[in-house]
PDB file of C-alpha atoms in Angstrom:
ATOM      1  CA  MET D   1     175.247 212.726 287.783  1.00 45.00           C
ATOM      2  CA  ASN D   2     172.395 215.089 288.521  1.00 49.00           C
ATOM      3  CA  ASP D   3     174.494 217.985 287.449  1.00 56.00           C
ATOM      4  CA  ILE D   4     174.772 217.021 283.703  1.00 62.00           C
ATOM      5  CA  ASP D   5     173.239 219.292 281.129  1.00 68.00           C
ATOM      6  CA  TYR D   6     171.431 217.364 278.544  1.00 71.00           C
ATOM      7  CA  SER D   7     170.706 219.849 276.422  1.00 77.00           C
ATOM      8  CA  ASN D   8     173.919 218.998 274.994  1.00 88.00           C
ATOM      9  CA  TYR D   9     172.525 215.649 273.991  1.00 90.00           C
ATOM     10  CA  GLU D  10     170.755 214.243 270.945  1.00 93.00           C
ATOM     11  CA  GLU D  11     168.457 211.203 270.090  1.00 93.00           C
ATOM     12  CA  LEU D  12     170.275 207.949 269.328  1.00 93.00           C
ATOM     13  CA  GLY D  13     168.769 205.685 267.106  1.00 92.00           C
ATOM     14  CA  LEU D  14     167.992 201.941 268.247  1.00 92.00           C
ATOM     15  CA  ARG D  15     170.544 200.454 265.988  1.00 94.00           C
ATOM     16  CA  ASP D  16     173.209 202.864 266.781  1.00 94.00           C
ATOM     17  CA  ALA D  17     172.785 202.118 270.602  1.00 95.00           C
ATOM     18  CA  GLN D  18     172.999 198.096 269.926  1.00 95.00           C
ATOM     19  CA  ILE D  19     176.032 198.637 268.428  1.00 97.00           C
ATOM     20  CA  ILE D  20     177.368 200.832 271.333  1.00 97.00           C
ATOM     21  CA  MET D  21     175.958 198.016 273.808  1.00 97.00           C
ATOM     22  CA  ALA D  22     177.351 195.314 271.725  1.00 97.00           C
ATOM     23  CA  GLY D  23     180.835 197.230 271.869  1.00 97.00           C
ATOM     24  CA  ILE D  24     180.489 197.138 275.434  1.00 98.00           C
ATOM     25  CA  LEU D  25     179.944 193.357 275.578  1.00 98.00           C
ATOM     26  CA  LYS D  26     183.193 192.811 273.496  1.00 98.00           C
ATOM     27  CA  GLU D  27     185.329 194.654 275.695  1.00 97.00           C
ATOM     28  CA  VAL D  28     184.119 193.274 278.764  1.00 98.00           C
ATOM     29  CA  ALA D  29     184.183 189.313 277.009  1.00 98.00           C
ATOM     30  CA  ASP D  30     187.734 190.797 276.267  1.00 97.00           C
ATOM     31  CA  ILE D  31     188.380 190.844 279.902  1.00 97.00           C
ATOM     32  CA  CYS D  32     186.765 188.110 281.225  1.00 98.00           C
ATOM     33  CA  ASP D  33     188.771 186.102 278.942  1.00 97.00           C
ATOM     34  CA  LYS D  34     191.973 187.612 279.752  1.00 97.00           C
ATOM     35  CA  TYR D  35     191.319 186.306 283.299  1.00 97.00           C
ATOM     36  CA  GLY D  36     189.670 183.168 282.934  1.00 97.00           C
ATOM     37  CA  ILE D  37     185.958 184.395 283.810  1.00 98.00           C
ATOM     38  CA  LYS D  38     183.466 182.481 282.607  1.00 98.00           C
ATOM     39  CA  TYR D  39     180.096 184.574 281.514  1.00 98.00           C
ATOM     40  CA  PHE D  40     177.627 183.534 279.049  1.00 98.00           C
ATOM     41  CA  LEU D  41     174.974 185.638 277.200  1.00 98.00           C
ATOM     42  CA  ASP D  42     171.505 185.032 278.782  1.00 97.00           C
ATOM     43  CA  ALA D  43     167.575 185.670 278.158  1.00 94.00           C
ATOM     44  CA  GLY D  44     167.148 187.781 275.265  1.00 93.00           C
ATOM     45  CA  THR D  45     170.433 188.170 274.112  1.00 97.00           C
ATOM     46  CA  LEU D  46     170.954 184.453 273.972  1.00 97.00           C
ATOM     47  CA  ILE D  47     167.981 184.315 272.150  1.00 97.00           C
ATOM     48  CA  GLY D  48     169.262 187.041 269.679  1.00 96.00           C
ATOM     49  CA  ALA D  49     172.416 185.260 269.322  1.00 97.00           C
ATOM     50  CA  VAL D  50     170.433 181.981 268.261  1.00 97.00           C
ATOM     51  CA  ARG D  51     167.965 183.075 266.418  1.00 96.00           C
ATOM     52  CA  HIS D  52     169.669 186.307 264.765  1.00 96.00           C
ATOM     53  CA  LYS D  53     173.162 186.062 265.210  1.00 96.00           C
ATOM     54  CA  GLY D  54     172.728 189.488 266.633  1.00 96.00           C
ATOM     55  CA  PHE D  55     170.392 191.564 268.795  1.00 96.00           C
ATOM     56  CA  ILE D  56     166.268 190.576 268.318  1.00 93.00           C
ATOM     57  CA  PRO D  57     165.472 193.611 266.116  1.00 92.00           C
ATOM     58  CA  TRP D  58     163.586 195.534 268.382  1.00 91.00           C
ATOM     59  CA  ASP D  59     165.824 194.859 271.600  1.00 89.00           C
ATOM     60  CA  ASP D  60     167.682 197.353 273.478  1.00 90.00           C
ATOM     61  CA  ASP D  61     169.903 195.774 275.885  1.00 92.00           C
ATOM     62  CA  ILE D  62     172.413 192.937 276.629  1.00 97.00           C
ATOM     63  CA  ASP D  63     172.234 190.172 279.361  1.00 97.00           C
ATOM     64  CA  ILE D  64     175.396 187.848 280.576  1.00 98.00           C
ATOM     65  CA  GLY D  65     175.356 185.749 283.051  1.00 98.00           C
ATOM     66  CA  MET D  66     178.121 184.044 285.509  1.00 98.00           C
ATOM     67  CA  LEU D  67     178.566 182.172 288.448  1.00 98.00           C
ATOM     68  CA  ARG D  68     179.141 183.506 292.009  1.00 97.00           C
ATOM     69  CA  GLU D  69     182.799 182.582 291.954  1.00 97.00           C
ATOM     70  CA  ASP D  70     183.152 184.093 288.889  1.00 98.00           C
ATOM     71  CA  TYR D  71     181.079 186.964 289.527  1.00 98.00           C
ATOM     72  CA  ARG D  72     183.139 188.189 292.336  1.00 97.00           C
ATOM     73  CA  LYS D  73     186.552 187.520 290.172  1.00 97.00           C
ATOM     74  CA  PHE D  74     184.997 189.808 287.839  1.00 97.00           C
ATOM     75  CA  LEU D  75     184.099 192.631 290.638  1.00 97.00           C
ATOM     76  CA  SER D  76     187.544 192.489 291.884  1.00 95.00           C
ATOM     77  CA  ILE D  77     189.289 193.029 288.710  1.00 96.00           C
ATOM     78  CA  ILE D  78     186.943 195.197 286.739  1.00 94.00           C
ATOM     79  CA  LYS D  79     187.475 198.398 288.077  1.00 87.00           C
ATOM     80  CA  ASN D  80     191.299 198.782 287.047  1.00 91.00           C
ATOM     81  CA  GLU D  81     190.235 197.135 283.581  1.00 95.00           C
ATOM     82  CA  LEU D  82     187.327 199.159 282.200  1.00 95.00           C
ATOM     83  CA  PRO D  83     188.460 201.450 279.596  1.00 95.00           C
ATOM     84  CA  GLU D  84     187.698 205.198 280.905  1.00 94.00           C
ATOM     85  CA  HIS D  85     184.838 205.434 278.379  1.00 96.00           C
ATOM     86  CA  LEU D  86     182.731 202.824 280.679  1.00 97.00           C
ATOM     87  CA  PHE D  87     181.633 202.873 284.098  1.00 97.00           C
ATOM     88  CA  LEU D  88     181.139 199.955 286.534  1.00 97.00           C
ATOM     89  CA  GLN D  89     177.946 200.411 288.228  1.00 97.00           C
ATOM     90  CA  THR D  90     177.110 198.614 291.639  1.00 96.00           C
ATOM     91  CA  HIS D  91     175.260 199.696 294.746  1.00 95.00           C
ATOM     92  CA  GLU D  92     178.614 200.200 296.385  1.00 94.00           C
ATOM     93  CA  ASN D  93     180.096 202.621 293.829  1.00 93.00           C
ATOM     94  CA  ASP D  94     176.862 204.730 292.736  1.00 95.00           C
ATOM     95  CA  LEU D  95     175.306 205.632 295.927  1.00 93.00           C
ATOM     96  CA  TYR D  96     172.267 206.599 293.638  1.00 94.00           C
ATOM     97  CA  TYR D  97     171.812 203.827 291.766  1.00 95.00           C
ATOM     98  CA  ASP D  98     168.284 202.349 292.569  1.00 93.00           C
ATOM     99  CA  ILE D  99     167.590 199.356 290.373  1.00 93.00           C
ATOM    100  CA  TYR D 100     168.034 196.867 293.187  1.00 93.00           C
ATOM    101  CA  GLN D 101     167.142 193.477 291.137  1.00 92.00           C
ATOM    102  CA  VAL D 102     170.212 193.678 289.028  1.00 95.00           C
ATOM    103  CA  PRO D 103     173.215 194.344 291.064  1.00 96.00           C
ATOM    104  CA  CYS D 104     175.589 194.960 288.321  1.00 97.00           C
ATOM    105  CA  LYS D 105     175.585 197.211 285.135  1.00 98.00           C
ATOM    106  CA  ILE D 106     178.424 198.475 283.054  1.00 98.00           C
ATOM    107  CA  ARG D 107     177.731 201.956 281.711  1.00 97.00           C
ATOM    108  CA  TYR D 108     178.796 203.858 278.773  1.00 97.00           C
ATOM    109  CA  ASN D 109     179.690 207.498 279.825  1.00 96.00           C
ATOM    110  CA  ASN D 110     178.246 210.687 277.879  1.00 94.00           C
ATOM    111  CA  THR D 111     175.137 208.309 277.058  1.00 95.00           C
ATOM    112  CA  LEU D 112     171.588 208.499 278.117  1.00 94.00           C
ATOM    113  CA  PHE D 113     169.245 205.481 278.873  1.00 92.00           C
ATOM    114  CA  ILE D 114     166.180 205.821 280.439  1.00 89.00           C
ATOM    115  CA  GLU D 115     163.716 203.138 280.868  1.00 83.00           C
ATOM    116  CA  GLU D 116     160.123 203.070 280.445  1.00 76.00           C
ATOM    117  CA  LYS D 117     158.742 200.981 283.314  1.00 73.00           C
ATOM    118  CA  ILE D 118     161.543 202.542 286.030  1.00 79.00           C
ATOM    119  CA  VAL D 119     160.906 205.848 288.074  1.00 79.00           C
ATOM    120  CA  GLU D 120     163.531 207.937 286.466  1.00 84.00           C
ATOM    121  CA  ASN D 121     166.288 209.087 288.679  1.00 87.00           C
ATOM    122  CA  PRO D 122     168.916 211.537 287.282  1.00 87.00           C
ATOM    123  CA  LYS D 123     171.009 211.268 290.134  1.00 91.00           C
ATOM    124  CA  MET D 124     172.471 207.828 288.913  1.00 94.00           C
ATOM    125  CA  HIS D 125     174.664 206.854 286.093  1.00 95.00           C
ATOM    126  CA  ASN D 126     171.884 206.355 283.550  1.00 94.00           C
ATOM    127  CA  GLY D 127     174.327 205.691 280.481  1.00 94.00           C
ATOM    128  CA  LEU D 128     173.627 202.742 277.778  1.00 96.00           C
ATOM    129  CA  PHE D 129     174.289 199.623 279.369  1.00 96.00           C
ATOM    130  CA  ILE D 130     174.948 195.964 279.844  1.00 97.00           C
ATOM    131  CA  ASP D 131     173.613 193.994 282.750  1.00 97.00           C
ATOM    132  CA  ILE D 132     176.173 191.348 284.582  1.00 98.00           C
ATOM    133  CA  LEU D 133     173.767 189.003 286.226  1.00 98.00           C
ATOM    134  CA  PRO D 134     175.037 186.743 289.022  1.00 98.00           C
ATOM    135  CA  TYR D 135     174.071 182.986 289.436  1.00 98.00           C
ATOM    136  CA  ASP D 136     174.246 180.828 292.411  1.00 98.00           C
ATOM    137  CA  SER D 137     174.514 176.918 292.991  1.00 98.00           C
ATOM    138  CA  LEU D 138     171.515 175.767 294.893  1.00 97.00           C
ATOM    139  CA  PRO D 139     171.451 174.602 298.577  1.00 97.00           C
ATOM    140  CA  LYS D 140     170.855 170.830 298.928  1.00 95.00           C
ATOM    141  CA  LYS D 141     167.497 171.039 300.355  1.00 96.00           C
ATOM    142  CA  LYS D 142     164.823 172.572 298.685  1.00 95.00           C
ATOM    143  CA  TRP D 143     163.453 174.009 301.527  1.00 97.00           C
ATOM    144  CA  VAL D 144     166.603 175.731 302.741  1.00 97.00           C
ATOM    145  CA  TYR D 145     166.508 177.187 299.047  1.00 97.00           C
ATOM    146  CA  THR D 146     162.579 178.587 299.644  1.00 96.00           C
ATOM    147  CA  ILE D 147     163.472 180.032 302.769  1.00 97.00           C
ATOM    148  CA  GLN D 148     166.599 181.896 301.545  1.00 97.00           C
ATOM    149  CA  ARG D 149     164.841 183.495 298.488  1.00 97.00           C
ATOM    150  CA  LYS D 150     161.612 184.550 300.751  1.00 97.00           C
ATOM    151  CA  ILE D 151     164.060 186.054 302.642  1.00 97.00           C
ATOM    152  CA  SER D 152     165.927 188.009 299.751  1.00 96.00           C
ATOM    153  CA  ASN D 153     162.723 188.255 297.443  1.00 96.00           C
ATOM    154  CA  PHE D 154     161.425 190.187 300.575  1.00 95.00           C
ATOM    155  CA  ILE D 155     164.102 192.589 301.054  1.00 96.00           C
ATOM    156  CA  LEU D 156     164.559 193.365 297.388  1.00 95.00           C
ATOM    157  CA  ARG D 157     160.910 193.879 296.888  1.00 93.00           C
ATOM    158  CA  SER D 158     160.725 196.212 299.949  1.00 93.00           C
ATOM    159  CA  PHE D 159     163.347 198.489 298.333  1.00 92.00           C
ATOM    160  CA  VAL D 160     161.805 198.440 294.472  1.00 90.00           C
ATOM    161  CA  ARG D 161     158.461 199.450 295.784  1.00 88.00           C
ATOM    162  CA  CYS D 162     159.614 202.080 298.021  1.00 86.00           C
ATOM    163  CA  ARG D 163     161.532 203.270 294.626  1.00 83.00           C
ATOM    164  CA  GLU D 164     157.977 202.973 292.478  1.00 75.00           C
ATOM    165  CA  ILE D 165     155.203 204.222 295.108  1.00 66.00           C
ATOM    166  CA  PRO D 166     151.840 204.770 293.377  1.00 67.00           C
ATOM    167  CA  GLU D 167     150.388 208.373 293.861  1.00 66.00           C
ATOM    168  CA  LYS D 168     147.066 206.846 295.245  1.00 71.00           C
ATOM    169  CA  LEU D 169     147.431 203.828 297.900  1.00 69.00           C
ATOM    170  CA  THR D 170     144.946 202.379 299.879  1.00 72.00           C
ATOM    171  CA  PHE D 171     144.767 201.910 303.398  1.00 69.00           C
ATOM    172  CA  LYS D 172     146.251 198.208 303.257  1.00 72.00           C
ATOM    173  CA  ASN D 173     148.679 199.271 300.792  1.00 72.00           C
ATOM    174  CA  LYS D 174     149.714 202.085 302.620  1.00 76.00           C
ATOM    175  CA  LEU D 175     150.653 199.811 305.693  1.00 86.00           C
ATOM    176  CA  THR D 176     152.217 197.320 303.531  1.00 84.00           C
ATOM    177  CA  HIS D 177     154.545 200.818 302.227  1.00 83.00           C
ATOM    178  CA  PHE D 178     155.225 201.522 305.937  1.00 89.00           C
ATOM    179  CA  ILE D 179     156.951 197.786 306.376  1.00 91.00           C
ATOM    180  CA  TYR D 180     158.755 198.053 303.249  1.00 90.00           C
ATOM    181  CA  LYS D 181     160.214 201.603 304.445  1.00 92.00           C
ATOM    182  CA  ILE D 182     161.493 200.113 307.799  1.00 94.00           C
ATOM    183  CA  VAL D 183     163.313 197.093 305.740  1.00 93.00           C
ATOM    184  CA  VAL D 184     165.082 199.767 303.435  1.00 92.00           C
ATOM    185  CA  LYS D 185     166.089 201.838 306.693  1.00 95.00           C
ATOM    186  CA  ILE D 186     167.095 198.807 308.306  1.00 94.00           C
ATOM    187  CA  PHE D 187     169.167 197.305 305.269  1.00 95.00           C
ATOM    188  CA  PRO D 188     171.435 200.331 303.688  1.00 92.00           C
ATOM    189  CA  THR D 189     173.844 199.002 301.037  1.00 92.00           C
ATOM    190  CA  GLN D 190     176.727 197.233 303.128  1.00 93.00           C
ATOM    191  CA  ARG D 191     173.985 195.753 305.815  1.00 95.00           C
ATOM    192  CA  ARG D 192     171.842 194.095 302.618  1.00 95.00           C
ATOM    193  CA  GLN D 193     175.369 192.670 301.300  1.00 95.00           C
ATOM    194  CA  LYS D 194     175.950 190.918 304.504  1.00 96.00           C
ATOM    195  CA  LEU D 195     172.774 189.811 304.684  1.00 97.00           C
ATOM    196  CA  PHE D 196     172.953 188.425 301.207  1.00 97.00           C
ATOM    197  CA  ASP D 197     176.699 186.802 301.640  1.00 96.00           C
ATOM    198  CA  PHE D 198     174.975 185.019 304.613  1.00 97.00           C
ATOM    199  CA  LEU D 199     172.063 183.582 302.519  1.00 97.00           C
ATOM    200  CA  ILE D 200     175.061 182.648 299.790  1.00 97.00           C
ATOM    201  CA  ASN D 201     176.600 180.453 302.030  1.00 97.00           C
ATOM    202  CA  TRP D 202     173.409 178.488 302.662  1.00 97.00           C
ATOM    203  CA  ASN D 203     174.448 177.055 298.982  1.00 97.00           C
ATOM    204  CA  ASP D 204     176.324 173.989 297.910  1.00 97.00           C
ATOM    205  CA  ILE D 205     178.714 174.734 295.336  1.00 95.00           C
ATOM    206  CA  ASN D 206     178.761 171.245 294.068  1.00 95.00           C
ATOM    207  CA  SER D 207     175.023 171.247 293.139  1.00 97.00           C
ATOM    208  CA  GLU D 208     173.623 169.781 290.336  1.00 97.00           C
ATOM    209  CA  TYR D 209     171.015 173.001 289.896  1.00 97.00           C
ATOM    210  CA  MET D 210     172.057 176.722 289.359  1.00 97.00           C
ATOM    211  CA  GLY D 211     169.573 179.873 289.147  1.00 97.00           C
ATOM    212  CA  TYR D 212     169.741 183.512 289.193  1.00 97.00           C
ATOM    213  CA  GLY D 213     171.655 185.058 292.168  1.00 97.00           C
ATOM    214  CA  VAL D 214     169.998 185.797 295.545  1.00 97.00           C
ATOM    215  CA  ASP D 215     170.590 189.704 294.750  1.00 96.00           C
ATOM    216  CA  THR D 216     168.089 189.125 292.094  1.00 96.00           C
ATOM    217  CA  THR D 217     164.424 188.284 292.130  1.00 93.00           C
ATOM    218  CA  TRP D 218     164.160 185.655 289.463  1.00 93.00           C
ATOM    219  CA  SER D 219     163.897 183.003 291.779  1.00 92.00           C
ATOM    220  CA  GLU D 220     161.271 180.691 289.866  1.00 93.00           C
ATOM    221  CA  TYR D 221     164.129 179.947 287.110  1.00 94.00           C
ATOM    222  CA  ILE D 222     166.085 176.806 288.347  1.00 96.00           C
ATOM    223  CA  TYR D 223     168.538 175.152 285.622  1.00 97.00           C
ATOM    224  CA  LYS D 224     170.390 172.437 285.347  1.00 97.00           C
ATOM    225  CA  LYS D 225     174.776 172.857 285.724  1.00 97.00           C
ATOM    226  CA  LYS D 226     175.245 170.504 282.980  1.00 97.00           C
ATOM    227  CA  ASP D 227     173.006 172.670 280.356  1.00 97.00           C
ATOM    228  CA  PHE D 228     175.473 175.081 280.751  1.00 97.00           C
ATOM    229  CA  PHE D 229     178.696 173.868 281.307  1.00 94.00           C
ATOM    230  CA  ASP D 230     181.068 173.523 279.455  1.00 93.00           C
ATOM    231  CA  LEU D 231     180.099 176.732 277.543  1.00 97.00           C
ATOM    232  CA  ILE D 232     179.952 176.965 273.866  1.00 98.00           C
ATOM    233  CA  LYS D 233     180.649 179.932 271.416  1.00 98.00           C
ATOM    234  CA  VAL D 234     177.819 181.528 269.554  1.00 97.00           C
ATOM    235  CA  GLU D 235     177.876 184.423 267.103  1.00 98.00           C
ATOM    236  CA  PHE D 236     176.278 187.947 268.183  1.00 98.00           C
ATOM    237  CA  GLU D 237     176.876 190.738 265.885  1.00 97.00           C
ATOM    238  CA  GLY D 238     180.120 189.318 263.936  1.00 96.00           C
ATOM    239  CA  GLU D 239     181.306 188.374 267.191  1.00 97.00           C
ATOM    240  CA  TYR D 240     181.887 185.235 269.180  1.00 98.00           C
ATOM    241  CA  PHE D 241     181.051 184.728 272.555  1.00 98.00           C
ATOM    242  CA  ASN D 242     180.350 182.357 275.444  1.00 98.00           C
ATOM    243  CA  ALA D 243     176.580 180.512 275.501  1.00 98.00           C
ATOM    244  CA  PRO D 244     175.210 177.612 277.693  1.00 98.00           C
ATOM    245  CA  LYS D 245     176.116 174.666 275.856  1.00 97.00           C
ATOM    246  CA  ASN D 246     172.452 173.190 276.030  1.00 97.00           C
ATOM    247  CA  TYR D 247     171.222 176.906 275.061  1.00 97.00           C
ATOM    248  CA  ASP D 248     167.887 174.917 273.330  1.00 96.00           C
ATOM    249  CA  ALA D 249     167.040 173.539 277.141  1.00 96.00           C
ATOM    250  CA  VAL D 250     167.340 176.601 278.601  1.00 96.00           C
ATOM    251  CA  LEU D 251     166.016 178.893 276.145  1.00 96.00           C
ATOM    252  CA  THR D 252     162.644 176.496 276.065  1.00 95.00           C
ATOM    253  CA  GLN D 253     162.379 176.494 280.011  1.00 94.00           C
ATOM    254  CA  LEU D 254     162.577 180.143 279.909  1.00 92.00           C
ATOM    255  CA  TYR D 255     160.586 181.102 277.042  1.00 91.00           C
ATOM    256  CA  GLY D 256     158.977 178.311 275.721  1.00 90.00           C
ATOM    257  CA  ASP D 257     159.277 178.397 271.749  1.00 91.00           C
ATOM    258  CA  TYR D 258     161.502 180.793 271.581  1.00 88.00           C
ATOM    259  CA  MET D 259     162.393 180.649 267.652  1.00 92.00           C
ATOM    260  CA  THR D 260     159.060 181.899 266.699  1.00 90.00           C
ATOM    261  CA  LEU D 261     158.645 185.726 266.359  1.00 86.00           C
ATOM    262  CA  PRO D 262     156.468 187.127 268.663  1.00 81.00           C
ATOM    263  CA  LYS D 263     153.084 189.333 267.282  1.00 83.00           C
ATOM    264  CA  GLU D 264     154.173 192.525 266.060  1.00 80.00           C
ATOM    265  CA  GLU D 265     151.819 194.524 269.136  1.00 73.00           C
ATOM    266  CA  ASP D 266     154.493 191.933 271.375  1.00 77.00           C
ATOM    267  CA  ARG D 267     157.832 193.401 269.985  1.00 74.00           C
ATOM    268  CA  VAL D 268     158.222 196.156 272.859  1.00 76.00           C
ATOM    269  CA  TRP D 269     161.733 197.473 274.187  1.00 73.00           C
ATOM    270  CA  HIS D 270     162.630 198.841 277.527  1.00 76.00           C
ATOM    271  CA  ALA D 271     164.012 202.442 276.656  1.00 78.00           C
ATOM    272  CA  LYS D 272     161.799 205.678 276.748  1.00 78.00           C
ATOM    273  CA  THR D 273     164.674 207.967 276.069  1.00 88.00           C
ATOM    274  CA  ILE D 274     168.183 207.046 274.135  1.00 92.00           C
ATOM    275  CA  LYS D 275     170.564 209.792 273.656  1.00 93.00           C
ATOM    276  CA  LYS D 276     174.152 210.608 273.367  1.00 92.00           C
ATOM    277  CA  LEU D 277     176.432 213.652 273.691  1.00 90.00           C
ATOM    278  CA  SER D 278     176.264 215.634 270.719  1.00 86.00           C
ATOM    279  CA  SER D 279     180.136 215.654 270.358  1.00 76.00           C
ATOM    280  CA  MET D 280     180.431 211.945 270.829  1.00 70.00           C
ATOM    281  CA  ASP D 281     181.326 209.562 268.006  1.00 66.00           C
ATOM    282  CA  ASN D 282     179.028 206.650 267.181  1.00 57.00           C
TER     283      ASN D 282
END
């Protein structure tokens, strides 16, 4: 990806970018439906569907979630199902991909999306995307979950911190980053995934509870499965997609009063740069 000549790219407006991302979502959802993979709109995308029947007007990304068993099935079939203009991005098939807390994205080729708060990495695929977020059933015991997530969060935090090292560090922070660097060397992609698979085996697939996967960093969010399943359909940008059955309980737990618009100064987005190849149609 580092050999791309971005002089051939032109600025892309937010609404045009949203339309492209909604198209990615539709193609991914169609593949999931074809193979019986249960996905659901997540986070801000779910708010957008409920409150706006589409994107939150200032939003510039899409999140969908799926339980681990569906996520694994998704990864096993998606490579052979994606059209040529889309790219499956994981740590296994994009060796330069370094957004470690999001294990899977579907990117749109010949576009460019640079996030504001993430260190720029021109080597990885930086196209417009949707996030695919795995969810895990929880272990039977709370203390097991606590240990599980302390291990996985420390591993992920080490990779994230090494990617985003500040220019000036105190002695204490230098020591901490030295430890992070050791962890990063010990756990390259395959070994890190083996550790995550080992931790996933601690989960109880029959648990009444679920949360973001061990290969993400959002361990504080725990949900009741009965609030998700069976899934319902909600409108998003003129199409209908899966959503948690009790989306109100899910969104209230995640955001509180999600139906009230935030103050204008709080209406922020992720993108620093959004572009497309000049010869590409919107």
